[in-house]
């Protein structure tokens, strides 16, 4: 069979391009991997280059391996020595070959993220830098960020004392790495870039060797990666860039979608080929994705289409609560399974990791096996296990496992040797580690630190003795230092959201039937029967340990939208489509934030082949409190003709001045909380529209008659108090 057989006209044009730089704008599901690998095979088969004379760059080792497997299936060649790999892998290969020129020993070692952090900590300790004021993780992010910009310490601009201090850490860290002959991941690329920049002979050698450079996922390249490609290509080589600016969703990692626009200009690209035929999704799904992404301004522009039928409309479900949302999803999953759809072909997508907790709980109770893709199940996440360990010590300080986990987390100057000494005392006297710590025979700083830890746990126990369960969790998370610790982490936001979700889990647990019902009204840890805390910890252990899908077993797929990129499923649920959640609150304050969120939604939509569900809730628990939500603006950007509303929990609007509406259009038994201001004729949670402020949701109200006013959370302008006599509100 010919290599070119079965290619559509645009794919064929891309594969057979002459020696010139080109941008292949490949939409989701348009066969970009096939185009890339077929292009490589065609160049080799037609004798334009040998297998060792091209460079193909991917972003993951998995993608590299898949590419090599496909090439070996197309051509009878040994792909072993081909220059196909990730940026870091290819740079490592060049540096190994020219280690002396790069100023590295031949046996240089590569530091992973954990090793790098340990090195940063050692350097900061040697500099007597306060790790409370300057958290090592922040220093690590600072160093990597500078390297990804192509900057050594001497070139980094520092505008304040904090950044100037981190520059000195970067400088000292660099010197230490050179002494030890080690490099971190960011250094691989920077060192290789510097090598090729300064060594003209080497640069010309690789330019003459790699006449064709092919780059996958071009939209995910950062500034330094783009400069490296530009340097390697020179004026005469061609770069075959394949990417989709509409799927650029990794700005937080340094990815720069603008590289595609720069590429067009810098390489005088005359050929931009758009791969718009989609082989994955049915028509209605693609029409929805196209309509949504058109709201972004800075894009190269394309319009996905398919030869398949329009298929089913998108199903939109509006729940009253996040629990009801999970219940609906559970029912639909069961129905899909009964219809013959494998669980592995169903994906539940969410914007934030913390959202998985409610979904996991529903699946756990229903006995449905699931797998969290690209991450950990809720109760297995680091921050949750740390919080639970503190809670276990609060309930039972003799729990050695919990003690060992958190005695020095967050760090409080208790090293491994001190812990070993404590263990020796415990074994020798037949005590628990807690009892040994209370007896504290250690001297110096270690003894003082252990005494401080004992005091911390005792204060927690005393403070939590009469608190209800949700407040216990909030108190412990704050007092333990976990909140402060994760606030200082660059990527700590997800962990903080998960800690907040643990409080929500406690609220839901206290409200549920079962052993917890035996707890007295105080809900404290000294309650009779099963204590609230002990019962909750038992529940967490059970939920963490069951329904974990075995390797290879059929299981429902749970994941963030970021993790879903590159995957496809028969049926997809996109959950939590509410303002502040998706799009995320942070997007409002960030440059291009909202457009990136919309690209993220575009990625979510295009994961589905046949069936797509969109769900949101009018109320959702946040840190143990009910939050009233406005439906995501992204729902308004999808044409109504493509949507089938499965239900509506929207309020009927105006009611008589004598009282409030008692039910919902959907007929659900659950009721929204009634306002005390009966004369107002409105309800907390009601969606409303204002002529000036736009759409919003009522969150509270006060007063009667002419003095009645409501507080509305507007999507675009935030919270406003409005006098009902003058506000001219209308139901949404």
XYZ file of C-alpha atoms in Angstrom:
732
model
C 0.000 0.000 0.000
C 1.246 3.452 -0.889
C 2.221 5.756 1.983
C -0.051 8.423 0.544
C -3.128 6.250 0.207
C -6.149 7.430 2.194
C -4.882 10.955 2.836
C -7.354 13.787 2.268
C -6.242 16.642 -0.090
C -4.929 18.871 2.730
C -3.066 16.021 4.412
C -1.568 15.009 1.077
C -0.411 18.564 0.406
C 1.229 18.778 3.831
C 2.998 15.416 3.538
C 4.433 16.137 0.074
C 5.548 19.741 0.574
C 8.902 20.630 -0.999
C 11.845 21.762 1.135
C 10.356 24.862 2.753
C 9.214 25.997 6.192
C 5.520 25.442 6.673
C 2.901 25.704 9.391
C 0.350 22.931 9.564
C -2.646 24.198 11.491
C -4.059 20.874 12.641
C -7.420 20.916 14.389
C -8.466 18.408 17.040
C -8.967 14.924 15.601
C -7.691 15.948 12.154
C -4.961 13.300 11.927
C -1.921 15.449 12.732
C 0.142 12.529 14.065
C -0.505 10.627 10.867
C 0.557 13.632 8.793
C 3.752 14.088 10.812
C 4.848 10.451 10.664
C 3.843 10.030 7.018
C 5.849 13.164 6.159
C 8.953 11.603 7.771
C 8.415 8.260 6.019
C 7.811 9.960 2.662
C 11.002 12.059 2.907
C 13.026 8.894 3.625
C 11.277 6.700 1.049
C 11.752 9.232 -1.744
C 15.461 9.543 -0.949
C 15.334 13.229 0.012
C 17.015 12.461 3.346
C 18.422 9.499 5.264
C 16.935 8.332 8.595
C 19.776 10.093 10.492
C 19.348 13.392 8.646
C 16.140 14.672 10.155
C 15.174 15.962 13.563
C 11.679 15.362 14.951
C 10.717 17.031 18.218
C 7.817 15.974 20.447
C 6.706 16.986 23.929
C 6.435 13.598 25.598
C 8.413 10.379 25.510
C 5.146 8.566 24.816
C 4.591 10.622 21.654
C 8.192 9.938 20.542
C 7.801 6.191 20.997
C 4.481 6.197 19.139
C 6.045 8.110 16.252
C 8.932 5.634 15.937
C 6.558 2.657 16.058
C 4.467 4.168 13.251
C 7.538 4.917 11.110
C 8.884 1.368 11.513
C 5.459 0.082 10.452
C 5.631 2.171 7.266
C 9.254 1.530 6.265
C 11.612 -1.455 6.586
C 14.241 0.551 8.486
C 15.838 0.486 11.926
C 14.532 3.539 13.767
C 16.775 3.043 16.778
C 19.288 5.766 15.970
C 16.883 8.326 14.556
C 16.821 11.803 16.075
C 13.239 11.638 17.296
C 12.569 12.737 20.873
C 11.611 15.448 23.334
C 13.400 18.785 23.623
C 15.148 17.600 26.783
C 16.029 14.199 25.319
C 17.563 15.663 22.156
C 19.499 18.311 24.095
C 20.854 15.610 26.399
C 22.023 13.692 23.321
C 23.894 16.705 21.922
C 25.460 17.552 25.284
C 26.645 13.960 25.780
C 28.345 14.069 22.383
C 30.006 17.432 23.075
C 30.273 17.471 26.854
C 33.765 19.008 26.876
C 32.680 21.931 24.699
C 29.653 22.377 26.960
C 31.821 22.483 30.082
C 30.394 19.248 31.484
C 31.961 15.961 32.576
C 31.182 13.011 30.294
C 29.319 11.311 33.120
C 27.186 14.317 34.065
C 24.006 13.409 35.918
C 20.512 14.836 35.452
C 18.579 16.065 38.485
C 14.865 15.319 38.562
C 12.525 17.820 40.219
C 12.924 16.298 43.713
C 16.732 16.157 43.416
C 16.799 19.757 42.239
C 14.706 20.897 45.195
C 17.044 19.077 47.592
C 20.012 20.838 45.967
C 18.284 24.247 46.317
C 17.641 23.532 50.001
C 21.313 22.628 50.583
C 22.481 25.789 48.828
C 20.107 28.000 50.820
C 21.167 26.372 54.062
C 24.833 27.018 53.231
C 23.902 30.676 52.599
C 22.029 30.902 55.940
C 18.857 31.993 54.155
C 15.594 31.796 56.109
C 13.500 29.134 54.335
C 10.342 30.594 55.882
C 10.858 33.968 54.224
C 12.289 32.400 51.055
C 10.589 29.003 50.515
C 12.924 26.638 48.606
C 10.170 25.698 46.162
C 9.735 29.339 45.212
C 13.469 29.583 44.643
C 13.304 26.465 42.465
C 10.485 27.963 40.351
C 12.417 31.231 40.081
C 15.549 29.451 38.799
C 13.639 27.318 36.284
C 11.601 30.299 35.092
C 14.763 32.308 34.443
C 16.379 29.417 32.573
C 13.275 28.948 30.418
C 13.651 32.603 29.431
C 17.266 31.903 28.456
C 18.659 33.987 31.343
C 21.627 33.288 33.609
C 21.660 34.871 37.071
C 23.671 37.874 35.854
C 21.004 38.715 33.246
C 17.951 38.452 35.526
C 16.428 41.822 36.387
C 15.744 42.180 40.109
C 13.529 45.036 41.277
C 13.260 44.350 44.998
C 15.103 42.702 47.903
C 13.160 39.460 47.521
C 14.065 38.936 43.855
C 17.663 40.116 44.442
C 18.036 37.447 47.120
C 16.699 34.773 44.763
C 19.153 35.907 42.092
C 22.003 35.251 44.533
C 20.519 31.805 45.278
C 20.367 31.120 41.507
C 24.008 32.175 41.102
C 25.214 30.015 44.012
C 23.051 27.080 42.870
C 24.546 27.288 39.368
C 28.064 27.269 40.773
C 27.278 24.248 42.970
C 25.796 22.312 40.021
C 28.950 23.007 37.991
C 31.165 21.787 40.833
C 29.166 18.570 41.163
C 28.793 18.003 37.409
C 24.988 17.838 37.459
C 22.246 19.540 35.410
C 18.524 20.024 35.939
C 15.926 19.699 33.180
C 15.832 23.416 32.377
C 19.639 23.450 32.252
C 19.689 20.797 29.512
C 17.979 23.123 27.074
C 19.755 26.286 28.198
C 23.215 24.663 28.156
C 22.596 23.208 24.691
C 21.348 26.589 23.428
C 24.443 28.315 24.798
C 26.701 25.645 23.275
C 25.241 26.055 19.781
C 25.165 29.865 20.111
C 28.868 30.129 20.974
C 30.322 27.278 18.915
C 29.937 28.122 15.232
C 31.533 24.861 14.042
C 29.067 22.702 15.976
C 26.165 24.908 14.981
C 26.972 24.619 11.286
C 27.525 20.870 11.658
C 23.984 20.304 12.953
C 22.471 22.772 10.511
C 24.006 20.921 7.583
C 22.930 17.583 9.036
C 19.286 18.373 9.861
C 17.896 19.900 6.690
C 14.403 18.952 7.815
C 13.185 19.734 11.342
C 9.694 18.599 12.294
C 7.966 19.857 15.447
C 4.837 18.399 17.051
C 2.511 20.489 19.287
C 4.175 23.716 18.165
C 1.701 25.799 20.209
C 3.178 24.369 23.441
C 6.732 25.624 22.857
C 8.139 28.146 25.319
C 10.424 31.073 24.552
C 13.739 29.175 24.898
C 12.509 26.148 22.937
C 11.531 28.411 20.075
C 14.929 30.152 20.111
C 16.653 26.746 20.153
C 14.697 25.650 17.071
C 15.428 28.961 15.376
C 19.143 28.615 16.107
C 19.296 25.012 14.874
C 17.402 25.732 11.681
C 19.412 28.719 10.507
C 18.537 30.533 7.273
C 18.446 27.534 4.910
C 16.762 24.666 6.743
C 13.043 23.999 6.829
C 10.877 23.673 9.896
C 7.683 21.687 9.523
C 5.630 22.941 12.463
C 2.419 21.132 13.366
C 0.117 22.584 15.997
C -3.194 24.143 16.918
C -3.278 27.583 18.505
C -6.836 26.847 19.683
C -5.431 24.092 21.926
C -2.736 26.189 23.572
C -3.582 25.556 27.245
C -0.225 25.438 29.019
C 0.602 29.094 29.605
C 1.216 28.240 33.270
C 4.135 26.070 32.097
C 5.577 28.830 29.960
C 3.966 27.761 26.663
C 3.574 30.652 24.256
C 0.919 30.396 21.539
C 2.428 33.550 19.990
C 5.382 31.432 18.827
C 3.210 30.264 15.922
C 2.675 33.849 14.774
C 6.399 34.602 15.244
C 7.239 31.476 13.279
C 5.227 32.695 10.285
C 7.118 35.992 10.313
C 10.632 34.806 11.247
C 10.723 31.987 8.692
C 8.775 33.797 5.973
C 6.241 30.987 5.921
C 4.385 31.056 2.644
C 2.391 27.916 3.270
C -0.133 27.571 6.093
C -2.093 24.375 5.562
C -5.237 23.956 7.600
C -6.302 20.422 8.530
C -9.973 21.023 9.263
C -11.588 17.671 8.531
C -12.207 15.961 11.856
C -12.291 12.163 12.062
C -13.318 11.951 15.718
C -16.488 13.826 16.562
C -19.970 14.142 15.112
C -21.189 17.375 13.558
C -23.061 18.968 16.470
C -20.049 18.628 18.761
C -17.774 20.294 16.195
C -20.283 23.075 15.490
C -20.421 23.819 19.217
C -16.613 23.904 19.473
C -16.315 26.163 16.407
C -18.956 28.591 17.714
C -17.249 28.781 21.101
C -13.679 29.370 19.925
C -14.728 32.136 17.517
C -15.106 34.360 20.579
C -11.296 34.397 20.900
C -9.639 37.267 19.063
C -5.964 36.330 18.618
C -6.191 33.133 16.581
C -4.997 31.924 13.204
C -8.472 30.688 12.394
C -9.928 27.403 11.181
C -13.297 25.654 11.125
C -13.587 21.966 11.945
C -15.989 19.836 9.928
C -16.771 16.168 9.533
C -18.146 13.826 6.904
C -20.099 12.103 9.684
C -23.683 12.927 10.579
C -24.678 15.753 12.916
C -25.368 13.184 15.613
C -27.047 13.900 18.925
C -27.434 17.368 20.424
C -25.325 18.309 23.437
C -27.169 17.449 26.656
C -27.302 20.296 29.191
C -28.237 19.544 32.795
C -28.768 22.287 35.356
C -28.658 20.890 38.882
C -29.616 22.626 42.070
C -26.563 21.341 43.953
C -23.230 19.680 43.209
C -24.595 16.515 44.843
C -27.550 16.494 42.478
C -25.152 17.074 39.572
C -23.148 14.000 40.635
C -26.377 11.992 40.964
C -27.430 12.851 37.422
C -23.994 11.923 36.037
C -24.113 8.615 37.924
C -27.514 7.781 36.411
C -26.316 8.559 32.893
C -23.132 6.511 33.343
C -25.223 3.519 34.416
C -27.500 3.998 31.388
C -24.529 4.220 29.005
C -23.078 1.063 30.510
C -26.424 -0.733 30.099
C -26.437 0.343 26.445
C -23.091 -1.408 25.936
C -20.627 1.468 26.292
C -17.465 0.399 28.117
C -16.706 2.424 31.250
C -13.235 3.173 29.836
C -14.960 4.966 26.946
C -16.657 7.417 29.322
C -14.794 10.430 30.740
C -15.758 12.849 33.512
C -13.888 16.117 33.039
C -13.516 18.923 35.559
C -11.598 22.206 35.686
C -10.228 21.803 39.178
C -8.898 18.656 40.855
C -10.961 19.394 43.957
C -14.177 18.740 42.011
C -13.370 15.056 41.794
C -14.237 14.476 45.466
C -18.021 14.681 45.066
C -17.897 12.569 41.900
C -15.633 9.968 43.524
C -17.968 9.745 46.509
C -20.999 9.088 44.294
C -19.107 6.425 42.325
C -17.819 4.829 45.533
C -21.338 4.543 46.958
C -22.628 3.093 43.699
C -19.792 0.556 43.502
C -18.633 1.786 40.065
C -14.955 1.251 39.367
C -13.091 4.361 38.273
C -9.583 5.602 37.597
C -8.224 9.136 38.041
C -6.168 9.714 34.899
C -2.967 11.714 35.223
C -3.437 12.218 38.934
C -4.340 10.696 42.267
C -7.707 9.847 43.750
C -8.901 12.494 46.178
C -7.980 10.744 49.427
C -4.582 9.726 48.014
C -3.402 13.279 47.273
C -0.409 14.496 49.260
C -2.130 17.452 50.920
C -5.152 15.349 51.879
C -2.990 12.603 53.392
C -1.064 15.234 55.360
C -4.298 16.789 56.646
C -5.723 13.373 57.542
C -2.496 12.500 59.388
C -2.873 15.630 61.559
C -6.526 14.734 62.146
C -5.536 11.175 63.098
C -3.078 12.559 65.660
C -5.792 14.834 66.990
C -8.087 11.850 67.462
C -5.348 9.423 68.565
C -1.856 10.825 69.212
C -0.397 7.299 69.571
C -0.790 6.708 65.800
C 2.875 6.205 64.809
C 2.191 6.259 61.056
C 0.477 9.643 61.249
C 3.213 10.932 63.577
C 5.996 10.015 61.136
C 4.184 11.573 58.199
C 3.801 15.065 59.669
C 6.338 15.426 62.472
C 8.490 17.414 60.048
C 5.896 18.584 57.529
C 5.818 21.474 57.040
C 9.505 21.474 57.921
C 10.233 22.424 61.505
C 13.892 21.382 61.893
C 13.385 17.726 62.861
C 15.824 15.688 60.787
C 16.028 11.965 60.101
C 18.625 11.428 62.833
C 16.366 13.012 65.443
C 13.470 10.795 64.368
C 15.712 7.727 64.545
C 16.713 8.652 68.109
C 13.066 9.081 69.001
C 12.270 5.650 67.540
C 15.082 4.092 69.575
C 13.621 5.562 72.777
C 10.129 4.355 71.807
C 11.292 0.796 71.105
C 13.519 0.656 74.167
C 10.776 1.754 76.573
C 7.825 0.139 74.783
C 6.235 3.518 74.012
C 4.496 5.062 71.028
C 6.414 7.785 69.205
C 4.041 10.341 70.701
C 4.775 9.135 74.216
C 8.505 9.180 73.473
C 8.156 12.743 72.143
C 6.325 13.794 75.312
C 9.152 12.301 77.384
C 11.586 14.149 75.030
C 15.137 13.152 75.925
C 16.703 15.017 73.007
C 18.659 18.205 73.528
C 19.464 21.228 71.427
C 17.479 22.413 68.429
C 15.999 18.966 67.707
C 14.676 18.681 71.286
C 13.135 22.152 71.084
C 11.524 21.358 67.719
C 9.983 18.110 69.013
C 8.706 19.936 72.100
C 7.138 22.521 69.776
C 5.446 19.759 67.764
C 4.029 18.164 70.933
C 2.692 21.559 72.012
C 1.130 22.053 68.558
C -0.761 18.731 68.642
C -1.919 19.326 72.230
C -3.248 22.765 71.309
C -5.083 21.219 68.357
C -6.679 18.599 70.586
C -7.757 21.200 73.116
C -9.136 23.591 70.497
C -10.997 20.876 68.597
C -12.564 19.137 71.576
C -15.885 20.933 71.240
C -15.851 21.981 67.594
C -18.124 20.478 64.921
C -16.332 18.279 62.404
C -16.026 20.799 59.496
C -14.535 23.387 61.845
C -12.082 20.804 63.205
C -10.749 20.271 59.676
C -10.497 24.013 58.949
C -8.770 24.604 62.282
C -6.259 21.779 61.868
C -5.398 22.785 58.270
C -4.667 26.334 59.463
C -2.925 25.550 62.774
C -0.716 22.809 61.278
C 0.810 25.268 58.821
C -0.467 23.360 55.762
C -2.413 26.371 54.469
C 0.581 28.697 54.771
C 2.892 26.086 53.254
C 0.789 25.617 50.122
C 0.111 29.343 49.797
C 3.847 29.762 49.284
C 3.952 27.170 46.517
C 3.746 28.303 42.936
C 1.378 25.465 42.084
C -0.218 25.305 45.518
C -3.617 26.580 44.405
C -4.903 23.106 43.506
C -3.725 21.757 46.858
C -5.509 24.545 48.730
C -8.696 23.821 46.774
C -8.398 20.159 47.745
C -8.041 21.094 51.422
C -11.175 23.204 51.069
C -12.925 20.241 49.476
C -11.965 18.102 52.498
C -14.058 20.498 54.589
C -16.923 20.056 52.124
C -16.568 16.280 52.498
C -16.923 16.685 56.257
C -20.053 18.823 55.862
C -21.594 16.206 53.568
C -20.541 13.413 55.925
C -22.133 15.020 58.990
C -25.347 15.502 57.010
C -25.489 11.863 55.890
C -27.156 8.943 57.605
C -25.155 6.125 59.151
C -22.762 5.819 62.084
C -22.374 9.550 62.243
C -25.963 9.811 63.401
C -24.766 8.533 66.760
C -22.712 11.652 67.306
C -24.058 14.142 69.805
C -25.167 17.600 68.705
C -21.814 19.136 69.553
C -20.134 16.936 66.952
C -16.878 17.125 68.825
C -14.251 14.459 69.155
C -15.362 13.633 72.672
C -18.906 12.688 71.603
C -20.361 9.357 72.643
C -20.464 6.342 70.323
C -18.532 6.893 67.117
C -16.964 10.301 67.371
C -17.518 12.513 64.345
C -13.831 12.671 63.670
C -13.138 8.974 64.153
C -16.082 8.024 61.958
C -14.966 10.454 59.243
C -11.412 9.116 59.302
C -12.744 5.561 58.985
C -14.892 6.681 56.051
C -11.883 8.336 54.366
C -9.801 5.163 54.745
C -12.539 2.994 53.267
C -13.196 5.344 50.374
C -9.486 5.601 49.601
C -9.007 1.866 49.523
C -11.966 0.552 47.539
C -13.091 0.549 43.949
C -9.597 1.247 42.726
C -9.579 -0.114 39.225
C -6.979 -2.800 38.631
C -4.530 -2.331 35.783
C -6.243 -3.190 32.516
C -9.705 -3.361 34.109
C -12.661 -1.512 32.622
C -13.054 1.695 34.595
C -14.649 5.109 34.314
C -12.092 7.837 33.503
C -11.894 10.918 35.759
C -9.525 13.746 34.892
C -8.938 17.466 34.655
C -9.424 19.060 31.251
C -5.666 19.668 31.063
C -5.042 15.925 31.485
C -7.598 15.105 28.772
C -5.681 16.803 25.962
C -4.783 14.271 23.295
C -7.409 11.749 24.442
C -10.845 10.860 23.052
C -13.899 9.053 24.392
C -17.290 7.823 23.228
C -19.071 9.930 25.867
C -17.772 12.953 27.782
C -19.216 14.832 30.769
C -17.936 18.387 31.283
C -18.894 19.281 34.852
C -18.983 22.430 36.973
C -19.693 24.851 34.127
C -20.083 27.891 36.373
C -18.552 31.344 36.489
C -15.572 31.332 38.831
C -15.007 27.635 38.285
C -14.941 27.279 34.501
C -13.866 29.871 33.499
C -11.749 30.004 36.632
C -11.719 33.064 38.892
C -8.024 33.641 38.194
C -8.602 34.075 34.471
C -10.233 37.473 35.005
C -7.060 39.045 36.404
C -4.587 37.439 33.987
C -3.648 38.723 30.565
C -5.238 36.463 27.971
C -6.665 34.492 30.912
C -10.213 34.259 29.624
C -9.070 33.311 26.118
C -6.941 30.487 27.538
C -9.942 29.273 29.568
C -12.000 29.274 26.365
C -9.279 27.242 24.609
C -9.461 24.840 27.539
C -13.226 24.518 27.037
C -12.590 23.935 23.313
C -10.251 21.071 24.197
C -12.904 19.612 26.528
C -15.627 19.739 23.854
C -13.465 18.062 21.219
C -12.675 15.018 23.394
C -16.134 13.525 22.673
C -16.856 11.293 19.692
C -20.601 10.648 19.989
C -22.185 12.003 23.144
C -21.440 15.152 25.112
C -22.944 16.218 28.437
C -22.632 19.703 29.933
C -23.549 20.088 33.607
C -23.577 22.858 36.184
C -25.066 23.491 39.610
C -26.829 26.516 41.049
C -25.180 25.893 44.428
C -21.874 24.279 45.278
C -20.066 23.762 48.569
C -16.929 25.866 48.967
C -14.928 25.589 52.195
C -17.979 24.245 53.949
C -20.199 27.136 52.801
C -22.860 27.174 50.110
C -21.845 29.184 47.072
C -24.474 30.438 44.630
C -23.362 30.206 41.025
C -23.999 31.777 37.670
C -23.947 29.470 34.672
C -20.699 29.685 32.696
C -20.599 32.225 29.869
C -19.310 29.381 27.684
C -22.806 27.866 27.695
C -24.173 31.094 26.223
C -21.532 30.948 23.478
C -22.831 27.607 22.200
C -25.835 28.004 19.845
C -29.091 27.024 21.502
C -30.032 24.908 18.456
C -27.186 22.498 19.309
C -28.310 21.979 22.910
C -30.955 19.735 24.417
C -31.906 20.881 27.915
C -32.408 17.704 29.882
C -34.118 19.638 32.649
C -34.405 23.107 34.014
C -34.248 24.176 37.598
C -34.659 27.783 36.639
C -37.089 29.769 38.728
C -40.326 30.899 37.190
C -39.539 34.543 37.816
C -41.960 36.999 39.384
C -44.424 35.920 42.017
C -47.066 37.808 43.895
C -46.108 40.347 46.516
C -47.826 38.196 49.078
C -45.257 35.445 49.071
C -42.665 33.381 47.286
C -42.688 30.761 44.654
C -42.752 27.378 46.301
C -41.297 25.125 43.666
C -39.257 24.809 40.500
C -40.227 24.209 36.927
C -38.515 20.857 37.040
C -40.685 19.616 39.876
C -37.804 18.657 42.144
C -38.642 18.304 45.801
C -35.621 20.279 46.913
C -36.359 23.957 47.557
C -34.124 26.981 47.397
C -33.786 28.838 50.663
C -36.615 31.315 51.161
C -35.881 34.966 51.723
C -37.180 36.595 54.845
C -38.345 39.510 52.754
C -41.580 38.073 51.452
C -42.655 41.325 49.807
C -39.707 41.291 47.454
C -41.010 38.434 45.341
C -37.558 36.966 44.734
C -35.596 33.969 45.939
C -31.965 33.348 46.942
C -30.282 31.522 44.089
C -32.519 33.044 41.437
C -30.842 33.984 38.145
C -31.565 37.585 37.181
C -30.669 40.151 34.523
C -29.940 43.869 35.034
C -29.873 46.348 32.165
C -26.468 47.781 33.162
C -24.713 45.009 35.104
C -25.804 42.021 33.007
C -26.607 38.544 34.368
C -26.180 37.483 37.975
C -27.582 35.428 40.827
C -29.260 36.609 44.052
C -27.201 35.617 47.095
C -29.051 37.421 49.906
C -31.792 39.972 50.623
C -33.110 42.222 53.341
C -35.947 44.646 54.055
C -39.610 44.734 53.040
C -41.780 46.742 50.733
C -40.112 49.944 49.529
C -37.002 49.162 51.608
C -36.433 45.705 50.109
C -33.035 45.183 48.549
C -31.070 42.183 47.244
C -27.395 41.363 46.957
C -26.576 40.058 43.483
C -23.356 38.388 42.322
C -23.005 39.646 38.746
C -20.846 37.725 36.342
C -18.926 40.726 35.025
C -18.917 43.275 37.882
C -19.117 41.146 41.029
C -21.281 41.808 44.106
C -23.849 44.635 44.129
C -26.619 45.640 46.571
C -29.695 46.812 44.648
C -32.902 48.474 45.874
C -35.704 46.449 44.284
C -37.907 49.504 43.875
C -35.440 51.034 41.421
C -33.269 48.169 40.156
C -35.609 46.925 37.394
C -34.396 43.350 37.703
C -35.769 40.690 35.386
C -35.643 36.911 35.744
C -33.002 35.225 33.590
